[in-house]
Amino acid sequence: MKKFVNNLYKNQALFYKVFLFALTAVLIVYLLPKGGNFKYEIPKGKPWQYENLYAPFDFAVLKTEEEIKQERQAIMNNHTPYFVYDQEIAKAAQTNIAEEVKQVFSDSIYKIRGKKLVDFVNTTLSDIYEYGLLQSNNRLDPSQLIYLRKGNEAYEIPYKKLIKQNGVRELVNAKIEDANLKDFENQLLEVFFNTIEPNVTYDNEFTEKELQSKLSNISYTRGNIEQGSRVIARGEVVEGNKYNILRSLKNEYESQVWSGSNYNWIIFGYSVLVALALLMLLLFIKKYRQDIFENNVKVTFIFFNILFMVILTRIVVNFDINYVYVVPLCILPLTLKAFFDARLGMFTHVITVLLLGFIVPNSYEYMFLQIIAGIVTILTVSELYKRANLFISVGQITLVYIISYFAFTIIQEGNVADVNAEVLLIFLLGGLATLFVQPLIYIYEKIFGMVSDMSLLELSDTNSKLLKELSEKAPGTFHHSLNVANLAEAAANEIHANAMLARVGALYHDIGKMRNPTYFTENQTSAVNSHNELEPKESAQIIIDHVINGIEIGKKHNLPDRVIDFIRTHHGTTTVYYFFMKEKENNEEVEKDDFRYPGPIPFSKETAILMMCDSVEAASKSLKEPTAGVIENFVEKIINKQMEEGQFLNSNITFKEIQVVKKILKRKLKNIFHLRVEYPE
């Protein structure tokens, strides 16, 4: 048991990676659509390149979206609205109108003409309420048919049959004129306006209910294909009805109800493919990015980004499949390039796109567009910390999306007229969303404790609080750091290392000298040397301590670990040679480890460059006659000694690259120490 625990402890990093790999695979498989995948791509407008396809089962042919849309529009245009007829209002008016006539007309007129007047108003009222008096005038065509509901019965009548409230006066006046009752026009109008009330209203609820019922009964299929029938032959062009039949077959194939055993096999298949893709990524990192593979935080960061993109795409697909290109997938290679390098960013992007191919429709088109956009992202984005570069790159990415979409539309539809402006807008939105990469990188830096070029740019500002403090307390060290930064940046550019990281590391590598600045020769402004009063061993310890002090100061000021690595490694495990030899003069049995820096030795190209530049720049101050030959021998001697001591064994830097660094240092030092023309007195 104890042995097992010890093995578990020793291999905890490996077990964590296995756990992370399994967890990511499970979550991605969970997010993938469940069901069978149609094994053929449907290339609209192109010849069918597979073998003859026969229907594996009976299935219905789906109508196109355009056909369904037209059918829905036709139903809505031809739908008959419903109106409600209130019989109680009509009865009440017929009951009260005779009494109203008696009250409006004088007794003398009523006695003489009463019967005729009552008969007239009853007849007119019957005409008004035959189909009803409409409360409000709806904007309908007069000839349009409507349903008029009286109780439980509904009658189909033209809309013009309904009397509108604003047309009552005109109707009554016409009736009065026909009955030769013009002398009693005002009294009769008063009778009608005091008696009649609208009794027909538009039944919006029932009309909508009937409309929805008709819309829900729309058939989404037209015709059936029997099992064994040939769907398409090899070489036939996939267009028109053939395309619809293939689309219907694919839809039916993927939406069938699967049995438990089939479902389990599908999950197994997905798991194998997802695990295989993630395994390829892990193997790539292990083989070509060993430093990243050994850092669990960095591996977690990469897998988190893949999972984040899968989740985001799945959410958008569930919301509306048409907005799938709004997901700014190019953020993935942008982010990984900012923190790592372009090759890892591209490889991870391709793996992610392959996984997303299981989720999105038209997977070939989607993967083609996204891989091309990812390549453009990697090729165009450089120096992400410059805002203009990001905007230019986003514009190029969006342009590539649009051009590719145009090409696919022409292939599939045969003309440019079918280009959808809404899709172009979606590409623009996706491009704008890509600009979110800068705040996202800042968030990642805080969460995962990593550093990007944008943070390095901020740290390279010599007006920052820590560098200003260094310039005030140890001005000689500050000047030395600036010189080393210039040398390191030039050397890093030449061997394609991270020049910004090398420069920032050089600026901060000696901040530990602020604790005891006068014990370092570059800060001594008088002839008095502080080491004269100390033993060589004590002096050596003060010199060595500037590394430890620098690490403490760096952590106190929240410098990123990548920058603190330069402080930790810029002397590697070399010795403070001057004080070692001084002690050796007095004591033959001196312990060399007492004069040795704690290390570790450099473990990246950038930290190796700093060690070379720091040693050469510092020692160059002792050159009395810096001729070209002296400088070349001087640089060779210092760097060769570091190589003999094995200081670059862990830094992944080649002999050829070291020779290039030497060449740069020689050239730079010659420029620094060049002799001016002697002016005549």
XYZ file of C-alpha atoms in Angstrom:
681
model
C 0.000 0.000 0.000
C 2.819 2.366 0.910
C 4.556 1.591 -2.390
C 1.342 2.361 -4.266
C 0.975 5.705 -2.469
C 4.604 6.559 -3.237
C 4.105 5.736 -6.922
C 0.923 7.783 -6.951
C 2.773 10.736 -5.426
C 5.704 10.448 -7.831
C 3.425 10.239 -10.878
C 0.765 12.692 -9.735
C 1.417 14.990 -12.710
C 0.830 12.096 -15.126
C -2.313 10.965 -13.282
C -3.627 14.521 -13.406
C -3.154 14.631 -17.190
C -4.980 11.319 -17.563
C -7.832 12.658 -15.419
C -7.932 15.921 -17.405
C -7.904 13.998 -20.692
C -10.762 11.718 -19.580
C -12.854 14.558 -18.128
C -12.517 16.683 -21.282
C -13.396 13.725 -23.520
C -16.482 12.858 -21.423
C -17.758 16.447 -21.425
C -17.274 16.814 -25.178
C -19.040 13.501 -25.880
C -21.872 14.639 -23.608
C -22.249 17.814 -25.675
C -22.276 16.030 -29.027
C -25.672 15.340 -30.672
C -26.894 11.818 -29.975
C -28.014 9.732 -32.915
C -26.597 8.206 -36.039
C -24.584 10.365 -38.390
C -25.390 10.187 -42.094
C -22.211 8.825 -43.639
C -22.455 10.820 -46.883
C -21.833 14.505 -47.513
C -24.569 16.063 -49.642
C -22.710 18.281 -52.153
C -25.462 20.545 -53.478
C -24.966 21.412 -57.139
C -22.184 18.839 -57.613
C -22.177 15.285 -58.977
C -22.823 12.425 -56.525
C -19.381 10.872 -56.087
C -20.396 7.823 -54.078
C -21.868 4.545 -55.241
C -25.565 4.265 -56.176
C -27.644 4.995 -53.082
C -30.785 2.958 -52.313
C -33.334 3.779 -49.603
C -32.515 1.700 -46.487
C -36.098 2.146 -45.222
C -39.370 3.896 -46.100
C -39.206 7.646 -45.553
C -41.189 10.762 -46.407
C -39.785 13.510 -48.625
C -39.584 16.782 -46.720
C -40.788 20.028 -48.204
C -38.218 22.786 -48.526
C -38.249 25.701 -46.102
C -39.321 27.974 -48.942
C -42.297 25.727 -49.771
C -43.396 25.634 -46.146
C -42.975 29.396 -45.869
C -45.122 29.967 -48.979
C -47.777 27.567 -47.708
C -47.928 29.321 -44.355
C -48.196 32.696 -46.073
C -51.011 31.443 -48.294
C -52.958 30.178 -45.260
C -52.496 33.491 -43.483
C -53.582 35.481 -46.560
C -56.669 33.327 -47.193
C -57.709 32.830 -43.599
C -61.334 33.850 -42.926
C -61.730 36.063 -39.831
C -64.500 35.486 -37.260
C -66.991 38.068 -35.972
C -69.470 37.638 -33.092
C -73.124 38.675 -33.419
C -74.775 39.744 -30.128
C -78.446 38.810 -30.447
C -79.444 40.375 -27.129
C -78.549 43.877 -28.300
C -80.635 43.425 -31.472
C -83.655 42.151 -29.488
C -83.405 45.003 -26.999
C -83.362 47.558 -29.845
C -86.416 45.973 -31.497
C -88.282 45.986 -28.163
C -87.537 49.623 -27.349
C -87.770 51.330 -30.730
C -91.618 51.608 -30.828
C -91.646 53.339 -27.441
C -88.830 55.627 -28.619
C -90.972 56.677 -31.646
C -93.850 57.560 -29.341
C -91.605 59.726 -27.184
C -89.825 61.560 -29.998
C -92.928 62.420 -32.086
C -95.706 64.689 -30.827
C -99.099 63.190 -30.036
C -100.757 64.826 -33.036
C -98.240 63.411 -35.510
C -98.168 60.046 -33.783
C -101.983 59.737 -34.014
C -101.980 60.461 -37.739
C -98.732 58.827 -38.917
C -97.834 56.605 -35.941
C -98.437 53.224 -37.572
C -96.472 54.133 -40.696
C -93.599 55.489 -38.667
C -93.442 52.411 -36.419
C -93.566 50.089 -39.417
C -90.751 52.105 -41.040
C -88.425 52.027 -38.052
C -89.051 48.302 -37.471
C -88.291 47.488 -41.094
C -85.157 49.664 -41.128
C -84.020 48.236 -37.814
C -84.439 44.711 -39.175
C -82.275 45.642 -42.166
C -79.594 47.096 -39.868
C -79.486 44.077 -37.590
C -79.905 41.445 -40.312
C -76.130 40.940 -40.333
C -75.370 43.308 -37.500
C -73.886 46.690 -36.743
C -70.092 46.599 -36.553
C -68.489 48.389 -33.642
C -65.180 49.265 -35.366
C -64.259 49.322 -39.029
C -61.651 46.603 -39.751
C -59.274 47.088 -42.671
C -60.691 44.293 -44.782
C -61.566 44.121 -48.430
C -65.363 44.626 -48.831
C -65.630 41.464 -50.945
C -63.685 39.325 -48.456
C -65.629 36.531 -46.853
C -65.966 36.422 -43.084
C -67.575 34.100 -40.561
C -70.401 35.623 -38.505
C -71.107 33.657 -35.338
C -74.680 33.728 -34.014
C -74.811 31.537 -30.975
C -73.410 28.140 -31.894
C -73.777 28.678 -35.629
C -71.449 30.495 -38.022
C -72.464 31.976 -41.384
C -70.115 32.857 -44.206
C -70.934 36.295 -45.588
C -69.088 39.067 -47.468
C -67.572 41.666 -45.170
C -69.521 44.432 -46.948
C -72.808 43.002 -45.579
C -71.954 44.298 -42.127
C -73.255 47.808 -41.390
C -70.464 50.042 -40.131
C -71.226 52.498 -37.365
C -70.122 55.464 -39.462
C -72.471 54.369 -42.273
C -75.718 54.295 -40.237
C -76.711 57.901 -41.037
C -76.288 57.358 -44.765
C -78.332 54.139 -44.650
C -81.189 55.674 -42.636
C -81.307 58.771 -44.847
C -81.638 56.577 -47.927
C -84.463 54.604 -46.301
C -86.248 57.828 -45.277
C -86.067 59.174 -48.810
C -87.404 55.916 -50.275
C -90.362 55.974 -47.832
C -91.169 59.675 -48.524
C -90.601 60.587 -44.890
C -88.185 63.448 -45.544
C -90.280 65.769 -43.367
C -89.516 63.606 -40.344
C -85.806 63.061 -41.065
C -84.436 64.688 -37.917
C -86.911 62.943 -35.589
C -86.306 59.556 -37.200
C -82.514 59.975 -36.972
C -82.970 60.813 -33.298
C -85.013 57.634 -32.821
C -82.356 55.445 -34.407
C -79.401 57.069 -32.666
C -81.147 56.744 -29.304
C -81.986 53.095 -29.867
C -79.406 51.241 -31.899
C -76.081 49.953 -30.523
C -73.258 48.035 -32.267
C -73.713 44.304 -31.811
C -70.932 42.801 -33.965
C -67.298 42.591 -32.768
C -64.169 41.044 -34.222
C -63.404 37.723 -32.460
C -59.602 37.917 -32.327
C -59.157 34.944 -29.976
C -61.243 32.528 -32.045
C -59.711 33.803 -35.317
C -56.156 33.234 -34.013
C -57.114 29.840 -32.648
C -58.439 28.740 -36.023
C -55.392 30.178 -37.813
C -52.982 28.332 -35.538
C -54.966 25.157 -35.994
C -54.610 25.432 -39.783
C -50.891 26.273 -39.513
C -50.265 23.337 -37.204
C -51.938 21.010 -39.680
C -49.513 21.915 -42.456
C -47.869 18.814 -43.804
C -44.079 19.079 -43.859
C -43.767 16.202 -46.287
C -44.819 15.490 -49.842
C -44.675 11.948 -51.096
C -42.804 8.875 -49.853
C -39.799 6.872 -50.949
C -40.121 3.112 -50.493
C -37.375 0.919 -49.102
C -35.064 -0.378 -51.818
C -35.853 2.437 -54.255
C -32.861 4.109 -55.849
C -32.394 7.539 -54.326
C -29.552 8.745 -56.535
C -27.093 7.224 -58.979
C -23.377 7.812 -59.105
C -22.595 10.890 -61.205
C -26.071 12.474 -60.933
C -26.037 16.162 -60.035
C -27.360 16.831 -56.537
C -29.925 19.546 -57.108
C -33.654 20.203 -57.070
C -35.794 17.241 -56.056
C -32.760 14.935 -55.695
C -31.262 17.280 -53.123
C -34.552 17.390 -51.168
C -34.835 13.583 -51.183
C -31.251 13.200 -49.908
C -31.864 15.844 -47.254
C -35.022 14.005 -46.184
C -33.135 10.693 -45.982
C -30.398 12.274 -43.863
C -32.938 13.879 -41.527
C -34.854 10.623 -41.106
C -31.645 8.661 -40.582
C -30.389 10.988 -37.856
C -33.737 11.422 -36.067
C -34.745 7.782 -35.728
C -35.436 6.481 -32.249
C -32.448 4.364 -31.370
C -32.529 1.301 -29.182
C -30.448 1.142 -26.011
C -27.767 -0.988 -27.631
C -27.506 1.307 -30.666
C -27.302 4.343 -28.425
C -24.461 2.781 -26.444
C -22.589 1.960 -29.652
C -22.978 5.548 -30.835
C -21.590 6.849 -27.535
C -18.712 4.397 -27.844
C -17.960 5.578 -31.391
C -18.014 9.232 -30.359
C -15.787 8.470 -27.375
C -13.186 6.745 -29.553
C -13.042 9.606 -32.055
C -12.941 12.371 -29.426
C -10.321 10.531 -27.372
C -8.250 9.952 -30.515
C -8.322 13.655 -31.418
C -7.371 14.773 -27.897
C -4.667 12.104 -27.733
C -3.095 13.455 -30.925
C -2.959 16.882 -29.307
C -1.365 15.503 -26.133
C 1.224 13.552 -28.133
C 2.052 16.659 -30.160
C 2.572 18.671 -26.967
C 4.667 15.902 -25.397
C 6.892 15.483 -28.454
C 7.351 19.090 -29.567
C 6.451 21.193 -26.505
C 7.976 19.266 -23.605
C 8.059 22.311 -21.302
C 4.309 22.829 -21.796
C 3.563 19.131 -21.302
C 5.349 19.138 -17.952
C 3.328 22.153 -16.784
C -0.128 20.990 -15.703
C -1.485 24.543 -15.601
C -0.609 25.085 -19.265
C -2.076 21.744 -20.345
C -5.243 22.559 -18.378
C -5.397 25.947 -20.087
C -5.241 24.369 -23.558
C -7.921 21.762 -22.808
C -10.112 24.401 -21.144
C -10.031 26.538 -24.305
C -11.052 23.582 -26.469
C -13.920 22.728 -24.135
C -14.975 26.384 -23.947
C -15.298 26.602 -27.740
C -17.259 23.338 -27.926
C -19.682 24.512 -25.211
C -20.122 27.937 -26.839
C -20.795 26.404 -30.266
C -23.265 23.915 -28.799
C -25.199 26.709 -27.057
C -25.435 28.732 -30.288
C -26.475 25.671 -32.333
C -29.243 24.897 -29.833
C -30.408 28.536 -29.907
C -30.341 29.047 -33.683
C -28.265 27.025 -36.116
C -28.031 30.006 -38.484
C -25.839 31.908 -36.013
C -23.103 29.270 -35.773
C -20.546 31.584 -37.421
C -21.102 34.223 -34.747
C -18.959 32.054 -32.454
C -15.481 33.652 -32.704
C -13.556 30.407 -33.134
C -10.427 32.286 -34.266
C -10.039 33.480 -30.675
C -8.606 30.017 -29.945
C -5.470 30.238 -32.164
C -5.098 33.919 -31.244
C -5.061 33.122 -27.531
C -2.711 30.150 -27.809
C -0.358 32.108 -30.042
C -0.303 34.936 -27.494
C 0.678 32.582 -24.662
C 2.642 29.880 -26.517
C 3.444 29.803 -30.225
C 1.815 29.756 -33.658
C 2.317 26.039 -34.386
C 0.623 24.886 -31.184
C -2.186 27.391 -31.795
C -2.794 26.057 -35.310
C -2.636 22.384 -34.286
C -5.106 22.944 -31.432
C -7.412 24.936 -33.725
C -7.555 22.111 -36.282
C -8.302 19.510 -33.579
C -11.108 21.715 -32.202
C -12.619 22.236 -35.666
C -12.616 18.465 -36.246
C -14.523 17.976 -32.980
C -17.028 20.716 -33.876
C -17.698 18.962 -37.180
C -19.862 16.501 -35.186
C -22.074 19.350 -33.924
C -22.684 21.678 -36.861
C -24.581 21.018 -40.090
C -22.758 21.176 -43.444
C -19.669 20.062 -41.571
C -17.389 20.080 -44.638
C -18.215 23.704 -45.438
C -17.883 24.671 -41.770
C -14.526 22.944 -41.301
C -13.145 24.362 -44.543
C -14.068 27.932 -43.576
C -12.797 27.611 -40.003
C -9.474 25.972 -40.909
C -8.782 28.572 -43.605
C -9.698 31.351 -41.145
C -7.400 29.766 -38.531
C -4.499 29.683 -41.002
C -5.085 33.347 -41.856
C -5.161 34.141 -38.131
C -1.819 32.449 -37.514
C -0.184 33.979 -40.590
C -1.403 37.550 -40.135
C -1.409 38.232 -36.406
C 1.951 39.334 -35.102
C 2.651 41.528 -32.105
C -0.893 41.172 -30.785
C -0.235 43.881 -28.206
C -0.440 46.422 -31.034
C -4.130 47.249 -31.436
C -3.849 48.103 -35.128
C -2.497 44.619 -35.890
C -5.506 42.992 -34.235
C -8.012 45.116 -36.173
C -6.217 44.415 -39.461
C -6.152 40.687 -38.726
C -9.855 40.603 -37.788
C -10.658 42.392 -41.043
C -8.671 39.804 -43.010
C -10.350 36.918 -41.171
C -13.815 38.348 -41.895
C -12.886 38.887 -45.555
C -11.755 35.254 -45.870
C -15.063 34.076 -44.368
C -17.054 36.187 -46.844
C -14.996 35.146 -49.883
C -15.272 31.455 -48.935
C -19.033 31.817 -48.402
C -19.393 33.433 -51.847
C -17.486 30.543 -53.406
C -19.594 27.877 -51.679
C -22.823 29.701 -52.653
C -21.765 29.829 -56.305
C -20.885 26.106 -56.238
C -24.149 25.109 -54.577
C -26.636 27.511 -56.194
C -24.940 28.259 -59.509
C -25.241 32.062 -59.227
C -24.455 34.992 -56.939
C -28.089 36.106 -56.676
C -28.736 33.596 -53.882
C -26.121 35.138 -51.550
C -27.843 35.833 -48.237
C -27.071 39.293 -46.829
C -27.970 38.047 -43.342
C -25.120 35.513 -43.476
C -22.671 38.300 -44.374
C -23.892 40.220 -41.321
C -23.302 37.126 -39.190
C -19.689 36.953 -40.434
C -19.237 40.611 -39.484
C -20.624 39.937 -36.013
C -18.227 36.993 -35.671
C -15.350 39.273 -36.656
C -16.353 41.874 -34.077
C -16.633 39.151 -31.426
C -13.025 38.156 -32.199
C -11.918 41.550 -30.830
C -12.897 40.217 -27.401
C -9.603 38.309 -27.434
C -7.730 41.124 -25.686
C -9.890 41.280 -22.520
C -10.089 37.477 -22.629
C -6.278 37.210 -22.569
C -6.201 39.548 -19.561
C -8.761 37.332 -17.760
C -6.734 34.206 -18.575
C -3.584 35.834 -17.198
C -5.303 36.431 -13.877
C -6.918 32.984 -13.686
C -4.039 30.808 -14.920
C -1.117 33.000 -13.828
C 0.416 33.125 -17.319
C 1.880 36.071 -19.189
C 1.254 37.271 -22.736
C 3.068 39.720 -25.002
C 0.606 42.442 -23.968
C 1.665 42.116 -20.326
C 5.303 41.986 -21.381
C 4.823 45.262 -23.233
C 3.505 46.864 -20.050
C 6.425 45.451 -18.046
C 8.950 46.796 -20.572
C 7.946 50.360 -19.756
C 10.979 51.880 -17.959
C 8.626 54.295 -16.195
C 7.043 51.434 -14.256
C 7.272 51.693 -10.479
C 9.833 48.906 -10.013
C 12.191 50.036 -12.794
C 12.039 53.655 -11.608
C 12.981 52.446 -8.132
C 15.899 50.505 -9.659
C 17.096 53.597 -11.573
C 17.026 55.673 -8.377
C 18.634 53.174 -5.985
C 21.052 51.508 -8.397
C 21.504 53.726 -11.489
C 24.552 51.798 -12.690
C 22.631 48.514 -12.541
C 19.705 50.135 -14.357
C 22.004 51.305 -17.166
C 23.586 47.843 -17.319
C 20.096 46.262 -17.546
C 19.142 48.541 -20.450
C 22.284 47.565 -22.353
C 21.687 43.872 -21.677
C 18.020 44.268 -22.777
C 19.111 45.746 -26.117
C 21.654 42.964 -26.676
C 19.191 40.213 -25.657
C 16.411 41.572 -27.865
C 18.696 41.699 -30.901
C 20.008 38.178 -30.290
C 16.500 36.765 -29.704
C 15.222 38.295 -32.938
C 18.090 36.706 -34.838
C 17.391 33.143 -33.637
C 13.558 33.568 -33.687
C 13.135 33.417 -29.910
C 10.644 35.584 -27.990
C 12.367 38.968 -28.238
C 9.872 40.792 -26.023
C 10.242 38.196 -23.261
C 14.050 38.349 -23.498
C 13.993 42.146 -23.248
C 11.669 42.206 -20.227
C 13.678 39.472 -18.484
C 16.870 41.507 -19.045
C 15.319 44.675 -17.630
C 14.397 42.951 -14.348
C 17.168 40.353 -13.972
C 19.272 42.428 -11.535
C 16.572 44.072 -9.396
C 17.976 42.199 -6.381
C 20.948 44.589 -6.420
C 18.688 47.314 -4.992
C 19.163 45.795 -1.517
C 22.928 46.445 -1.465
C 23.666 48.617 -4.520
C 27.105 49.890 -3.433
C 28.522 46.353 -3.289
C 28.302 46.181 -7.091
C 30.967 48.015 -9.076
C 28.583 49.631 -11.582
C 26.961 51.567 -8.693
C 30.170 52.666 -6.984
C 30.704 56.382 -7.614
C 33.866 56.787 -5.496
C 37.203 55.033 -5.206
C 36.074 53.346 -1.999
C 35.157 49.700 -2.511
C 32.705 48.313 0.061
C 34.243 44.844 -0.267
C 37.601 45.992 1.092
C 36.311 45.575 4.640
C 34.897 42.064 4.049
C 36.242 38.560 3.691
C 36.062 37.122 0.145
C 33.497 34.561 1.308
C 31.256 37.300 2.777
C 31.602 39.402 -0.363
C 30.734 36.422 -2.527
C 27.641 35.755 -0.439
C 26.442 39.354 -0.899
C 26.926 39.026 -4.656
C 25.124 35.663 -4.732
C 22.272 37.002 -2.590
C 21.237 39.468 -5.277
C 19.587 36.527 -7.065
C 17.585 35.512 -3.972
C 16.743 39.152 -3.227
C 15.654 39.667 -6.828
C 13.249 36.701 -6.622
C 11.739 38.082 -3.398
C 11.336 41.583 -4.847
C 9.842 40.168 -8.055
C 7.246 38.129 -6.167
C 6.455 41.086 -3.903
C 5.720 43.215 -6.979
C 3.724 40.389 -8.654
C 6.090 39.860 -11.552
C 5.029 36.879 -13.709
C 6.859 33.600 -13.120
C 8.282 33.729 -16.661
C 10.055 36.981 -15.779
C 11.210 35.741 -12.355
C 12.767 32.763 -14.182
C 15.281 35.194 -15.706
C 16.242 36.459 -12.250
C 16.622 32.899 -11.009
C 18.707 31.587 -13.915
C 20.781 34.487 -15.262
C 23.910 33.251 -13.420
C 22.952 29.554 -13.511
C 25.335 27.553 -11.320
C 28.455 29.561 -12.160
C 30.890 30.776 -9.474
C 31.731 34.273 -8.263
C 35.152 33.782 -9.825
C 36.880 36.955 -8.594
C 36.249 36.305 -4.901
C 36.827 32.561 -5.318
C 40.344 33.225 -6.628
C 40.906 35.841 -3.938
C 39.983 33.325 -1.247
C 42.143 30.707 -2.914
C 45.177 32.961 -2.523
C 44.765 32.768 1.256
C 43.302 29.274 1.552
C 44.262 26.413 -0.759
C 41.453 24.168 0.514
C 38.629 26.517 -0.406
C 35.188 24.937 -1.039
C 34.084 25.996 -4.533
C 30.379 25.473 -3.756
C 30.555 28.323 -1.216
C 31.129 30.655 -4.166
C 28.576 29.112 -6.510
C 25.203 30.616 -7.498
C 22.229 28.445 -6.450
C 20.886 28.077 -9.997
C 19.030 26.555 -11.727
C 20.737 26.737 -15.091
C 18.774 28.370 -17.956
C 15.924 26.231 -19.277
C 14.770 28.221 -22.314
C 16.373 29.967 -25.265
C 15.481 33.352 -23.802
C 17.095 32.687 -20.393
C 20.199 31.277 -22.132
C 20.449 34.426 -24.260
C 20.227 36.558 -21.128
C 23.058 34.652 -19.424
C 25.316 35.213 -22.427
C 24.409 38.888 -22.867
C 24.642 39.655 -19.142
C 28.100 38.104 -18.775
C 29.495 39.701 -21.934
C 28.073 43.182 -21.206
C 29.291 43.202 -17.604
C 32.771 41.937 -18.456
C 33.110 44.305 -21.421
C 33.536 47.216 -18.967
C 36.950 45.815 -18.059
C 38.279 45.964 -21.637
C 41.138 48.466 -21.850
C 41.790 48.400 -25.599
C 38.575 47.063 -27.193
C 39.793 46.383 -30.729
C 37.834 44.110 -33.075
C 40.148 41.167 -32.414
C 40.049 41.674 -28.647
C 36.250 41.819 -28.657
C 35.915 38.623 -30.718
C 38.311 36.666 -28.474
C 36.648 38.121 -25.392
C 33.104 37.026 -26.435
C 34.309 33.570 -27.494
C 36.134 33.049 -24.197
C 33.175 33.974 -21.952
C 30.496 31.993 -23.811
C 32.728 28.960 -24.412
C 33.429 28.806 -20.677
C 29.667 28.808 -19.957
C 29.236 25.990 -22.468
C 32.066 23.976 -20.872
C 30.353 24.307 -17.495
C 27.126 22.890 -19.019
C 25.057 26.023 -18.410
C 23.004 25.604 -21.619
C 22.221 21.880 -21.408
C 18.562 22.440 -20.434
C 17.859 25.509 -22.545
C 16.887 23.889 -25.870
C 19.344 26.084 -27.751
C 21.514 24.646 -30.526
C 25.224 25.190 -31.219
C 24.286 27.009 -34.392
C 22.031 29.398 -32.454
C 24.791 30.016 -29.893
C 27.140 30.925 -32.746
C 24.533 33.360 -34.073
C 24.224 34.956 -30.606
C 28.018 35.297 -30.450
C 28.010 36.994 -33.842
C 25.341 39.487 -32.728
C 27.185 40.276 -29.479
C 30.464 40.852 -31.312
C 28.822 43.183 -33.792
C 26.969 45.130 -31.104
C 30.074 45.511 -28.915
C 32.119 46.706 -31.878
C 29.459 49.370 -32.497
C 29.540 50.380 -28.825
C 33.331 50.573 -28.560
C 34.087 51.956 -32.037
C 36.760 54.675 -32.112
C 35.844 58.160 -33.259
C 37.993 60.159 -35.677
C 40.566 62.174 -33.740
C 39.845 65.869 -34.178
C 42.827 68.235 -34.746
C 43.703 70.530 -31.848
